[in-house]
Amino acid sequence: MPALFPTSTSPHRRRVQLQTLAIALCAGPIRLALAVAMSGIWLVSSPAAANEPANDPASAYGVSLLAPAGAKPRHPRRLPPVAPSATDNPAASTITTPAVPAQTASAPIAPPPVAPPPFAPPPFDSVPTTTAARPTAVLASPQPRPTISSMLASGDDASAVCPPPLVDDFQPTPIPLGSDVYDPLAQQYVYDAKSDVPTQRPLVEWGIPFYAPGIMPRGGTLLGETNLTHPAFYVYGDYRVGAATGRNAVGRTDNIAHRLNLDMDLRLTATERFHAFVGPLNRATQFSQVRFVDGSVDYDSQFNLNPVTGFFEGDAGAILGGIDGTPSPFELPFTIGLVPLLFQNGIWMEDAVTGAAMAIPARHSRLLRWSNFDVTGFAVVDQLNSPAFGSDQHAGQALGTAAFIEAYDGYIEAGYAYVHDRVGLGRSYHNITASWTRRYFDRINNSVRVIVNAGQDLPSEQRTADGALLLVESSLVTPWPLRVLPYLNLFAGWDRPQSVARAGVSGDILRNVGINFDPDGLNGQATLDATANNTYGGALGIDLLGSDLDRQWIIETAYVATHGSAQNRAAKGDQWGLATRYQFPLSYATLLRFDLIYGARENDSDLYGARMEYRWKF
């Protein structure tokens, strides 16, 4: 080995050093520094070690720095360094180069003490200011690092040069397959090759920019030194305009409608804000539109500035910590006002209600083997929308809780709510839900969900919320899991199962089963019966995304079958539907969407519709 190890190293010790270096070359730059140190490439001569015999076994594992007398050692920097020239003053600089001392009889380099060596130089303030005279070492010229191929070519055993990794060694090697050299530029390229993704900025952006790069400026201390204020005000949302023709369950739908969604956000701190949402061009499910009726053209204006939501949200722990001048002692997010509440993807609840909610987030239980769980409690005092109370949004109140639990290779969602009829018509009831979601055989994603309504003190034919809904959602993991997603969603409903609360624009309880049940929220395009009122069925479809995830095409067929009593049931008979949806972006702020549907209904007129929508987000 040319000038890599001291020439007096025994064959056995040379083999140990060679194996150590090979492990480092196979395992990464961090281990390389450790192996270099263990191989004796960095050496030191100390007063305590000067009297040790040169052939002490501990010399094979000595680690320190070679420095001239009286100099303070420095931490070694990156390799390979440049050795100082012969004209350098040894007392004026510290030599931190991995060097090999020449073997001279007059000034041998002694090994360190047998005690466990430190694997890093001591702090500067612990180095004695006066030391005994140290022998001067002659540094050899830096040698190139040996590659694995060159070491194998020299006749070294392959198992010694590159031994197999330990079974518990989970650190991935930074050396690419087929290469014996670590290339730091290739690792850096992963980050250098990134570029900004253009996004639409908010329509109004005052104060701290919305998700801006760079370092945040220091905030104000109005709410405490540990709850700094960064005031900002944003207005963002989207504008939608769509044209549709066809027939839904009510009648003809030939119109051009538009809708404006405005979110206004006043941020105070990282956890506290005021938020409001208005839809100036609609009242619930009625949108401003141009109607084409029997050859005539009418414009129906639905101008409305009443807030759909308006609430304050924050973290009680951060607020109390700011008042007390200490870090947040706990996490307790809460909200109060006209609050949008959505649980289980909107199936169990999707509405903006007057009330309050609070959550206990990010907990775990070793006893129950729950890796993570959140629990949310909510109270609704007014503006609860539900078919259980007809069109009266002031008749219902609710008190409940919802939980999300990650455990047992899947996750659990559960909830309970007592829904109270404040006008005393006997429509109060209990609403219970539970679901289980996980992946099976690394190929099938599955979710099983149950909603049960019970407790209304009314005759059976007068009950508005009773019975149960079973919903089974599945999708297949294909060789192209991000672009090709086949799915099959099945359901079965008994009597009249209801969500806790549903805004009218959110559709019915089966909205998420498929696009045959999903309202467009603008033109009133036809859908199959989505009430789950004494019906069962499902949707089979495929969701196709573009190679750059920049466009979507869904093709789906669905079936609804009736059972049980037909009294108060929405569906008069079985229904079958075929629907498709295609959408693609025009820019990073605009898109076009197309929908087609045809539904055949037993004992009722067929449904059909076509629509096109333009959407601009800001």
Coordinates of C-alpha atoms in Angstrom, one line a residue:
M1 CA 0.0 0.0 0.0
P2 CA 1.8 3.2 -1.1
A3 CA 2.2 5.6 1.9
L4 CA -1.3 5.0 3.1
F5 CA -0.3 3.3 6.4
P6 CA 3.0 3.3 8.4
T7 CA 5.5 1.0 6.8
S8 CA 6.1 -0.8 10.1
T9 CA 2.4 -1.9 10.3
S10 CA 2.2 -5.7 10.7
P11 CA 0.3 -7.7 8.1
H12 CA -2.5 -8.4 10.6
R13 CA -2.9 -4.8 11.5
R14 CA -2.7 -3.8 7.8
R15 CA -5.6 -6.2 7.2
V16 CA -7.7 -4.7 10.0
Q17 CA -7.1 -1.2 8.6
L18 CA -7.9 -2.3 5.1
Q19 CA -11.2 -3.8 6.2
T20 CA -12.1 -0.7 8.1
L21 CA -11.4 1.5 5.2
A22 CA -13.3 -0.7 2.8
I23 CA -16.4 -0.6 5.1
A24 CA -16.2 3.2 5.1
L25 CA -16.0 3.3 1.3
C26 CA -19.1 1.1 1.1
A27 CA -21.1 2.8 3.8
G28 CA -20.8 6.5 3.4
P29 CA -18.9 9.7 4.1
I30 CA -19.7 9.8 7.9
R31 CA -18.3 6.3 8.4
L32 CA -15.3 7.2 6.2
A33 CA -14.3 9.9 8.6
L34 CA -14.6 7.4 11.5
A35 CA -12.7 4.7 9.7
V36 CA -9.9 7.1 8.7
A37 CA -9.6 8.0 12.3
M38 CA -9.6 4.3 13.4
S39 CA -7.0 3.4 10.8
G40 CA -4.4 5.7 12.3
I41 CA -4.4 8.2 9.5
W42 CA -4.9 11.0 12.0
L43 CA -2.3 10.7 14.7
V44 CA -1.2 12.7 17.6
S45 CA 1.8 12.8 19.8
S46 CA 1.0 13.8 23.4
P47 CA 3.3 14.0 26.5
A48 CA 1.4 11.1 28.0
A49 CA 1.8 9.0 25.0
A50 CA 5.5 9.8 24.3
N51 CA 6.6 7.1 26.8
E52 CA 4.3 4.4 25.4
P53 CA 5.9 1.6 23.4
A54 CA 5.5 2.0 19.6
N55 CA 4.1 -1.5 19.1
D56 CA 1.3 -1.2 21.7
P57 CA -1.9 -2.8 20.4
A58 CA -3.9 0.4 21.1
S59 CA -1.9 2.2 18.4
A60 CA -4.1 0.6 15.8
Y61 CA -7.1 2.5 17.1
G62 CA -5.4 5.8 18.2
V63 CA -7.4 8.9 17.1
S64 CA -6.2 12.5 17.5
L65 CA -4.5 15.3 15.7
L66 CA -0.9 15.8 14.7
A67 CA 0.1 19.3 15.8
P68 CA 3.3 21.1 16.5
A69 CA 4.3 22.0 20.0
G70 CA 2.3 24.6 21.7
A71 CA -0.4 24.8 19.0
K72 CA -4.1 24.5 19.8
P73 CA -5.8 21.7 17.9
R74 CA -8.6 22.4 15.5
H75 CA -11.4 20.2 14.3
P76 CA -10.5 18.5 11.1
R77 CA -12.3 19.8 8.0
R78 CA -13.1 18.1 4.8
L79 CA -10.7 15.7 3.0
P80 CA -8.4 15.8 1.2
P81 CA -6.6 18.9 2.6
V82 CA -3.4 20.4 1.3
A83 CA -0.3 19.7 3.4
P84 CA 1.8 22.7 4.4
S85 CA 5.0 23.5 2.7
A86 CA 8.4 22.9 4.3
T87 CA 8.8 26.7 4.7
D88 CA 5.7 27.1 6.9
N89 CA 6.3 28.1 10.5
P90 CA 5.2 25.1 12.6
A91 CA 4.4 27.3 15.6
A92 CA 2.2 29.6 13.6
S93 CA -0.4 27.2 12.2
T94 CA -2.1 24.0 13.1
I95 CA -1.6 21.0 10.8
T96 CA -4.9 19.2 10.4
T97 CA -4.0 17.0 7.4
P98 CA -4.3 13.3 7.4
A99 CA -0.6 12.5 7.2
V100 CA 1.8 9.6 7.6
P101 CA 4.9 10.2 9.7
A102 CA 8.1 9.1 8.4
Q103 CA 9.7 6.3 10.5
T104 CA 12.8 7.7 12.0
A105 CA 14.8 6.3 14.9
S106 CA 15.2 9.7 16.5
A107 CA 11.6 10.8 16.6
P108 CA 9.2 7.9 16.6
I109 CA 5.5 8.7 16.7
A110 CA 4.1 7.2 19.9
P111 CA 0.5 5.8 20.2
P112 CA -2.1 7.4 22.4
P113 CA -2.9 5.9 25.9
V114 CA -4.7 2.6 26.1
A115 CA -7.7 4.4 27.6
P116 CA -10.7 4.7 25.3
P117 CA -9.8 7.4 22.8
P118 CA -12.0 10.4 22.2
F119 CA -13.5 10.4 18.7
A120 CA -13.4 14.1 18.5
P121 CA -10.7 16.7 19.6
P122 CA -11.3 18.2 23.0
P123 CA -12.8 21.7 23.3
F124 CA -10.4 24.5 23.1
D125 CA -10.8 25.6 26.7
S126 CA -9.8 22.1 27.9
V127 CA -6.4 22.1 26.1
P128 CA -3.6 22.9 28.5
T129 CA -1.7 26.1 27.7
T130 CA 1.7 24.6 28.4
T131 CA 2.8 21.3 27.1
A132 CA 6.0 19.3 27.0
A133 CA 8.1 19.4 24.0
R134 CA 6.7 17.2 21.2
P135 CA 8.7 15.5 18.5
T136 CA 8.5 16.9 15.1
A137 CA 7.0 14.7 12.4
V138 CA 7.8 14.8 8.8
L139 CA 4.6 14.7 6.7
A140 CA 4.3 12.6 3.7
S141 CA 2.6 13.9 0.6
P142 CA -1.2 13.3 0.5
Q143 CA -2.0 10.2 -1.4
P144 CA -5.1 9.6 -3.6
R145 CA -7.8 7.5 -1.9
P146 CA -7.8 3.9 -3.1
T147 CA -10.9 2.7 -4.9
I148 CA -12.6 -0.6 -4.3
S149 CA -11.6 -1.8 -7.8
S150 CA -8.0 -0.9 -7.3
M151 CA -7.9 -2.7 -3.9
L152 CA -9.5 -5.8 -5.5
A153 CA -6.9 -5.6 -8.4
S154 CA -4.1 -5.7 -5.9
G155 CA -5.2 -9.1 -4.7
D156 CA -7.1 -8.3 -1.6
D157 CA -10.0 -10.6 -0.7
A158 CA -13.4 -9.4 -1.9
S159 CA -15.1 -10.2 1.5
A160 CA -12.5 -8.1 3.3
V161 CA -12.7 -5.2 0.9
C162 CA -16.4 -4.9 0.9
P163 CA -17.9 -7.1 3.7
P164 CA -21.7 -7.6 3.7
P165 CA -23.7 -5.0 5.8
L166 CA -25.0 -5.8 9.2
V167 CA -28.5 -7.0 9.4
D168 CA -29.5 -4.1 11.7
D169 CA -27.7 -1.5 9.6
F170 CA -30.6 0.5 8.2
Q171 CA -28.5 3.4 6.8
P172 CA -28.7 3.4 3.0
T173 CA -25.4 3.6 1.2
P174 CA -24.8 6.8 -0.6
I175 CA -22.7 5.1 -3.3
P176 CA -24.8 4.3 -6.4
L177 CA -25.0 0.8 -7.7
G178 CA -22.2 0.0 -10.1
S179 CA -20.0 2.8 -8.7
D180 CA -17.1 2.7 -6.2
V181 CA -16.9 6.5 -5.7
Y182 CA -19.1 8.7 -3.6
D183 CA -20.2 11.7 -5.7
P184 CA -21.4 14.6 -3.6
L185 CA -22.5 16.6 -6.6
A186 CA -25.0 13.9 -7.6
Q187 CA -26.5 14.2 -4.1
Q188 CA -26.6 17.9 -4.3
Y189 CA -28.3 17.8 -7.7
V190 CA -31.5 16.5 -6.1
Y191 CA -31.9 19.9 -4.5
D192 CA -30.2 22.1 -7.2
A193 CA -32.6 20.7 -9.8
K194 CA -35.7 22.0 -8.0
S195 CA -37.5 25.0 -9.3
D196 CA -40.4 27.2 -8.2
V197 CA -43.9 26.0 -9.1
P198 CA -45.9 28.9 -10.3
T199 CA -49.1 29.4 -8.2
Q200 CA -51.8 32.0 -8.1
R201 CA -51.4 34.6 -5.4
P202 CA -54.4 35.8 -3.3
L203 CA -56.5 38.5 -4.7
V204 CA -55.7 40.7 -1.6
E205 CA -52.5 40.0 0.2
W206 CA -51.7 42.4 3.0
G207 CA -49.0 41.9 5.6
I208 CA -47.0 38.7 5.7
P209 CA -47.2 37.1 2.3
F210 CA -49.1 33.9 2.0
Y211 CA -46.6 31.0 2.0
A212 CA -43.8 33.2 0.9
P213 CA -40.1 32.0 0.9
G214 CA -37.4 33.3 3.2
I215 CA -37.2 34.0 6.9
M216 CA -40.2 35.4 8.8
P217 CA -39.5 38.8 10.4
R218 CA -39.7 39.0 14.1
G219 CA -43.3 39.4 15.2
G220 CA -44.9 41.8 17.7
T221 CA -45.4 41.0 21.3
L222 CA -48.9 42.3 21.8
L223 CA -50.2 38.8 22.7
G224 CA -47.0 37.9 24.6
E225 CA -43.3 37.2 23.8
T226 CA -44.0 33.5 23.2
N227 CA -47.1 34.1 20.9
L228 CA -45.8 36.6 18.4
T229 CA -48.1 38.5 16.1
H230 CA -47.7 38.5 12.3
P231 CA -50.8 40.4 11.1
A232 CA -52.0 39.6 7.6
F233 CA -55.2 39.9 5.7
Y234 CA -56.0 37.8 2.6
V235 CA -58.9 37.5 0.2
Y236 CA -58.9 34.5 -2.0
G237 CA -61.4 32.1 -3.5
D238 CA -62.6 31.2 -7.0
Y239 CA -65.1 32.2 -9.7
R240 CA -67.1 29.6 -11.5
V241 CA -69.3 29.9 -14.6
G242 CA -71.0 27.0 -16.3
A243 CA -73.5 26.2 -19.0
A244 CA -75.7 23.2 -18.8
T245 CA -78.6 21.5 -20.6
G246 CA -80.6 18.4 -19.7
R247 CA -83.2 17.2 -17.2
N248 CA -82.9 16.5 -13.5
A249 CA -85.4 15.1 -11.0
V250 CA -87.4 18.4 -10.9
G251 CA -87.4 19.3 -14.6
R252 CA -85.4 20.9 -17.4
T253 CA -82.1 22.5 -16.6
D254 CA -81.0 24.8 -19.4
N255 CA -79.0 27.7 -18.0
I256 CA -75.8 29.6 -17.7
A257 CA -75.0 30.1 -14.0
H258 CA -72.1 31.7 -12.2
R259 CA -70.8 31.6 -8.7
L260 CA -68.3 33.6 -6.6
N261 CA -66.7 32.2 -3.5
L262 CA -64.8 34.7 -1.3
D263 CA -62.7 33.7 1.7
M264 CA -61.5 36.5 3.9
D265 CA -58.8 35.6 6.4
L266 CA -57.4 38.0 9.1
R267 CA -54.4 36.3 10.7
L268 CA -53.1 37.5 14.0
T269 CA -50.5 34.8 15.0
A270 CA -49.4 31.4 13.8
T271 CA -52.4 29.9 15.5
E272 CA -55.1 32.6 15.9
R273 CA -57.2 34.1 13.1
F274 CA -60.6 35.4 12.1
H275 CA -62.1 33.9 9.0
A276 CA -65.3 34.5 6.9
F277 CA -66.8 33.2 3.7
V278 CA -69.4 34.8 1.5
G279 CA -71.1 33.8 -1.7
P280 CA -72.4 37.0 -3.2
L281 CA -74.0 35.4 -6.2
N282 CA -76.1 32.6 -4.6
R283 CA -78.6 31.9 -1.8
A284 CA -77.9 28.3 -0.7
T285 CA -78.6 26.1 -3.8
Q286 CA -80.0 29.0 -5.9
F287 CA -77.4 30.6 -8.1
S288 CA -77.5 33.7 -10.2
Q289 CA -78.2 32.5 -13.8
V290 CA -79.6 33.0 -17.2
R291 CA -82.5 30.6 -17.7
F292 CA -83.7 29.3 -21.1
V293 CA -87.4 28.3 -20.6
D294 CA -89.7 27.6 -23.5
G295 CA -87.9 29.9 -25.9
S296 CA -87.6 32.8 -23.5
V297 CA -84.5 34.1 -21.7
D298 CA -84.7 35.2 -18.0
Y299 CA -82.0 36.3 -15.6
D300 CA -82.4 35.3 -12.0
S301 CA -80.3 37.3 -9.7
Q302 CA -79.4 35.9 -6.3
F303 CA -77.2 38.7 -4.8
N304 CA -76.4 37.9 -1.2
L305 CA -73.7 39.2 1.2
N306 CA -74.8 37.2 4.2
P307 CA -71.8 35.3 5.6
V308 CA -71.9 31.5 5.0
T309 CA -69.2 31.2 7.7
G310 CA -67.6 33.6 10.2
F311 CA -65.6 32.3 13.1
F312 CA -62.5 32.7 15.3
E313 CA -60.1 29.9 15.8
G314 CA -57.0 29.6 17.9
D315 CA -55.0 27.5 20.3
A316 CA -55.7 27.9 24.0
G317 CA -52.3 26.7 24.9
A318 CA -50.5 29.2 22.7
I319 CA -52.8 32.0 24.1
L320 CA -52.2 31.2 27.7
G321 CA -48.5 30.7 27.1
G322 CA -48.3 34.2 25.5
I323 CA -50.1 35.7 28.5
D324 CA -47.8 33.9 31.0
G325 CA -44.7 34.6 29.0
T326 CA -43.9 30.9 28.7
P327 CA -43.9 28.4 25.8
S328 CA -47.3 26.8 25.1
P329 CA -48.0 24.4 28.0
F330 CA -50.4 22.3 26.0
E331 CA -52.2 22.1 22.6
L332 CA -55.9 22.8 22.6
P333 CA -57.2 24.2 19.3
F334 CA -60.7 25.6 19.4
T335 CA -63.1 27.6 17.2
I336 CA -66.3 29.5 17.9
G337 CA -68.8 31.3 15.6
L338 CA -70.5 30.2 12.4
V339 CA -68.2 27.3 11.9
P340 CA -67.8 24.8 9.0
L341 CA -67.7 21.3 10.4
L342 CA -66.7 18.3 8.2
F343 CA -66.2 14.8 9.4
Q344 CA -65.5 11.5 7.6
N345 CA -65.0 13.2 4.2
G346 CA -68.3 15.0 4.6
I347 CA -70.4 11.8 4.9
W348 CA -71.2 12.1 8.6
M349 CA -71.3 15.9 8.7
E350 CA -70.8 18.8 6.2
D351 CA -72.3 22.0 7.2
A352 CA -71.6 25.5 8.5
V353 CA -73.3 25.8 11.9
T354 CA -73.5 28.3 14.8
G355 CA -71.6 26.7 17.6
A356 CA -68.1 25.8 18.9
A357 CA -65.6 23.0 18.6
M358 CA -62.4 22.0 20.3
A359 CA -59.9 19.2 19.8
I360 CA -57.3 17.2 21.6
P361 CA -54.7 16.5 18.9
A362 CA -51.8 14.2 18.3
R363 CA -52.0 11.9 21.2
H364 CA -51.0 8.2 21.4
S365 CA -51.7 5.2 23.7
R366 CA -49.2 2.5 24.4
L367 CA -51.8 0.5 26.2
L368 CA -54.2 0.4 23.3
R369 CA -51.4 0.4 20.7
W370 CA -52.7 3.6 19.1
S371 CA -49.9 5.4 17.4
N372 CA -51.8 8.6 16.9
F373 CA -55.3 9.8 17.7
D374 CA -57.3 13.0 17.7
V375 CA -60.6 13.7 19.5
T376 CA -62.9 16.6 18.6
G377 CA -65.9 17.8 20.6
F378 CA -68.5 20.1 19.1
A379 CA -71.7 21.9 20.1
V380 CA -74.3 23.3 17.6
V381 CA -76.8 25.8 18.9
D382 CA -78.3 27.1 15.6
Q383 CA -78.4 26.9 11.8
L384 CA -78.2 23.1 11.6
N385 CA -79.3 22.0 8.2
S386 CA -80.7 18.4 7.9
P387 CA -83.5 16.6 6.2
A388 CA -84.5 15.4 9.6
F389 CA -85.9 18.9 10.3
G390 CA -87.1 19.8 6.8
S391 CA -86.2 23.3 5.6
D392 CA -86.1 24.8 9.1
Q393 CA -82.4 25.4 9.9
H394 CA -83.3 26.8 13.3
A395 CA -85.1 23.7 14.7
G396 CA -82.1 21.5 15.4
Q397 CA -79.2 21.6 17.9
A398 CA -76.5 19.0 18.4
L399 CA -73.8 18.0 20.9
G400 CA -71.2 15.4 19.9
T401 CA -67.7 14.1 19.5
A402 CA -65.6 12.6 16.7
A403 CA -62.4 10.6 16.9
F404 CA -59.7 9.7 14.4
I405 CA -57.4 6.9 15.4
E406 CA -54.3 5.5 13.6
A407 CA -53.8 1.9 14.8
Y408 CA -53.6 -1.8 13.8
D409 CA -52.2 -1.1 10.3
G410 CA -55.1 1.2 9.5
Y411 CA -57.2 4.0 10.9
I412 CA -60.5 4.2 12.7
E413 CA -63.1 7.0 12.6
A414 CA -65.8 7.1 15.1
G415 CA -68.4 9.7 16.3
Y416 CA -71.5 10.2 18.3
A417 CA -74.0 13.1 18.3
Y418 CA -77.2 13.8 20.1
V419 CA -79.4 15.8 17.8
H420 CA -82.0 17.8 19.6
D421 CA -85.3 19.1 18.3
R422 CA -85.6 22.5 19.9
V423 CA -89.2 23.1 18.8
G424 CA -90.5 20.0 20.5
L425 CA -91.9 18.0 17.6
G426 CA -90.3 14.7 18.8
R427 CA -87.6 14.6 16.2
S428 CA -84.6 14.4 18.6
Y429 CA -82.4 11.3 17.9
H430 CA -79.0 9.7 18.4
N431 CA -76.5 9.6 15.5
I432 CA -73.7 7.1 15.8
T433 CA -70.9 6.3 13.2
A434 CA -67.8 4.2 13.0
S435 CA -65.5 3.3 10.1
W436 CA -62.4 1.2 9.5
T437 CA -59.9 1.8 6.7
R438 CA -56.8 0.0 5.7
R439 CA -54.9 -1.6 2.8
Y440 CA -54.9 -5.3 2.2
F441 CA -52.2 -7.4 0.4
D442 CA -50.6 -4.1 -0.7
R443 CA -53.2 -4.0 -3.5
I444 CA -56.7 -3.2 -2.2
N445 CA -57.6 0.0 -0.3
N446 CA -60.8 -0.5 1.6
S447 CA -63.0 1.5 3.9
V448 CA -66.1 0.1 5.8
R449 CA -68.4 2.8 7.3
V450 CA -71.6 2.5 9.3
I451 CA -74.0 5.3 10.3
V452 CA -76.9 4.5 12.7
N453 CA -79.8 6.8 13.6
A454 CA -82.2 5.9 16.5
G455 CA -84.3 7.4 19.1
Q456 CA -87.0 9.5 17.4
D457 CA -90.2 9.3 19.5
L458 CA -92.6 9.2 16.5
P459 CA -94.6 6.6 14.7
S460 CA -92.6 4.8 12.1
E461 CA -94.1 6.5 9.1
Q462 CA -93.5 9.9 10.6
R463 CA -89.8 9.5 11.5
T464 CA -87.3 11.6 9.6
A465 CA -84.1 10.1 10.9
D466 CA -83.9 6.4 11.7
G467 CA -82.3 3.3 10.3
A468 CA -78.8 2.7 9.1
L469 CA -76.3 3.1 6.3
L470 CA -73.5 0.7 5.4
L471 CA -71.0 2.1 3.0
V472 CA -68.0 0.0 1.6
E473 CA -65.5 1.9 -0.5
S474 CA -62.6 0.1 -2.3
S475 CA -59.9 0.9 -4.8
L476 CA -57.3 -1.2 -6.5
V477 CA -53.6 -0.3 -6.4
T478 CA -52.4 -0.8 -10.0
P479 CA -48.8 -0.7 -11.4
W480 CA -49.5 3.0 -11.9
P481 CA -50.9 3.9 -8.5
L482 CA -50.9 7.7 -9.1
R483 CA -52.5 7.6 -12.5
V484 CA -54.8 4.6 -12.8
L485 CA -57.3 4.1 -10.0
P486 CA -60.1 1.6 -10.4
Y487 CA -62.7 1.8 -7.7
L488 CA -65.9 0.1 -6.5
N489 CA -68.1 1.7 -3.9
L490 CA -71.1 -0.2 -2.5
F491 CA -73.9 0.9 -0.1
A492 CA -77.0 -0.3 1.6
G493 CA -79.5 1.9 3.4
W494 CA -82.4 1.0 5.7
D495 CA -85.2 3.5 6.4
R496 CA -84.1 7.1 6.5
P497 CA -80.4 7.4 7.7
Q498 CA -79.2 11.0 8.0
S499 CA -75.9 12.8 8.5
V500 CA -75.7 15.0 11.6
A501 CA -75.9 18.1 9.4
R502 CA -75.7 18.7 5.6
A503 CA -75.7 22.0 3.8
G504 CA -78.1 22.0 0.9
V505 CA -75.3 22.6 -1.6
S506 CA -73.5 19.5 -0.3
G507 CA -76.0 17.1 -1.7
D508 CA -77.2 14.0 0.0
I509 CA -75.5 11.4 2.2
L510 CA -74.3 9.2 -0.8
R511 CA -72.6 12.1 -2.5
N512 CA -69.1 10.5 -2.2
V513 CA -70.2 7.1 -3.7
G514 CA -69.5 8.3 -7.2
I515 CA -70.0 11.1 -9.8
N516 CA -73.5 9.7 -10.6
F517 CA -74.5 10.9 -7.1
D518 CA -72.4 14.1 -6.9
P519 CA -74.1 17.4 -7.5
D520 CA -72.2 20.0 -9.5
G521 CA -73.0 22.9 -7.1
L522 CA -73.8 25.3 -9.8
N523 CA -76.1 24.3 -12.7
G524 CA -78.3 21.7 -11.0
Q525 CA -77.3 18.8 -13.2
A526 CA -79.1 15.5 -12.7
T527 CA -77.9 12.8 -10.3
L528 CA -79.2 9.4 -9.2
D529 CA -81.0 9.1 -5.9
A530 CA -78.5 9.7 -3.1
T531 CA -80.7 9.6 0.0
A532 CA -80.0 5.9 0.9
N533 CA -83.7 5.7 1.8
N534 CA -84.5 2.0 1.6
T535 CA -82.1 1.5 -1.3
Y536 CA -78.9 -0.4 -2.0
G537 CA -76.4 -0.4 -4.9
G538 CA -73.0 1.0 -5.8
A539 CA -70.7 2.6 -8.4
L540 CA -68.0 1.1 -10.5
G541 CA -65.5 3.3 -12.2
I542 CA -62.0 4.2 -13.1
D543 CA -60.1 7.5 -12.4
L544 CA -57.4 8.3 -14.9
L545 CA -54.8 11.0 -14.4
G546 CA -52.4 12.4 -16.9
S547 CA -48.7 11.5 -16.9
D548 CA -47.9 14.8 -15.1
L549 CA -51.1 14.6 -13.0
D550 CA -52.3 17.6 -14.9
R551 CA -55.7 16.3 -16.2
Q552 CA -58.4 13.9 -15.0
W553 CA -60.9 11.6 -16.7
I554 CA -63.5 9.6 -14.8
I555 CA -65.7 7.0 -16.3
E556 CA -68.4 5.4 -14.0
T557 CA -71.5 3.3 -14.0
A558 CA -73.8 3.1 -11.0
Y559 CA -76.9 1.2 -9.9
V560 CA -79.6 2.0 -7.3
A561 CA -82.0 -0.8 -6.2
T562 CA -85.0 -0.2 -4.0
H563 CA -86.3 -2.4 -1.1
G564 CA -88.6 -2.3 1.8
S565 CA -91.5 0.1 2.2
A566 CA -92.0 2.7 -0.6
Q567 CA -93.7 5.1 1.8
N568 CA -91.8 8.4 1.9
R569 CA -89.0 6.9 -0.3
A570 CA -87.4 9.2 -2.8
A571 CA -86.7 6.6 -5.4
K572 CA -89.9 5.2 -7.1
G573 CA -88.0 2.3 -8.6
D574 CA -84.6 1.0 -9.6
Q575 CA -82.1 3.4 -11.3
W576 CA -79.1 2.9 -13.5
G577 CA -76.6 5.6 -14.5
L578 CA -73.6 6.2 -16.7
A579 CA -71.5 9.3 -16.2
T580 CA -68.1 10.7 -17.2
R581 CA -66.1 13.8 -16.2
Y582 CA -63.0 15.3 -17.8
Q583 CA -61.1 18.3 -16.6
F584 CA -57.8 19.9 -17.4
P585 CA -56.0 23.2 -16.5
L586 CA -55.6 26.1 -18.9
S587 CA -53.1 27.7 -16.5
Y588 CA -52.0 27.3 -12.9
A589 CA -55.1 29.4 -12.0
T590 CA -57.8 28.3 -14.5
L591 CA -59.4 25.0 -15.6
L592 CA -62.1 23.6 -17.8
R593 CA -64.4 20.8 -16.8
F594 CA -66.9 18.8 -18.8
D595 CA -69.7 16.5 -17.4
L596 CA -72.0 14.0 -19.0
I597 CA -74.7 11.8 -17.4
Y598 CA -77.6 9.6 -18.4
G599 CA -79.8 7.9 -15.8
A600 CA -82.6 5.4 -16.5
R601 CA -85.2 5.3 -13.8
E602 CA -87.9 2.7 -13.3
N603 CA -91.4 4.2 -12.8
D604 CA -90.1 7.7 -13.5
S605 CA -88.7 9.8 -16.3
D606 CA -85.1 9.4 -17.3
L607 CA -82.4 11.8 -16.4
Y608 CA -79.7 13.3 -18.6
G609 CA -77.4 16.2 -18.8
A610 CA -74.3 17.8 -20.2
R611 CA -72.4 20.8 -18.9
M612 CA -69.2 22.7 -19.3
E613 CA -67.6 24.8 -16.5
Y614 CA -64.8 27.4 -16.4
R615 CA -63.1 28.0 -13.1
W616 CA -60.7 30.7 -12.0
K617 CA -59.0 30.5 -8.6
F618 CA -57.4 33.5 -7.0

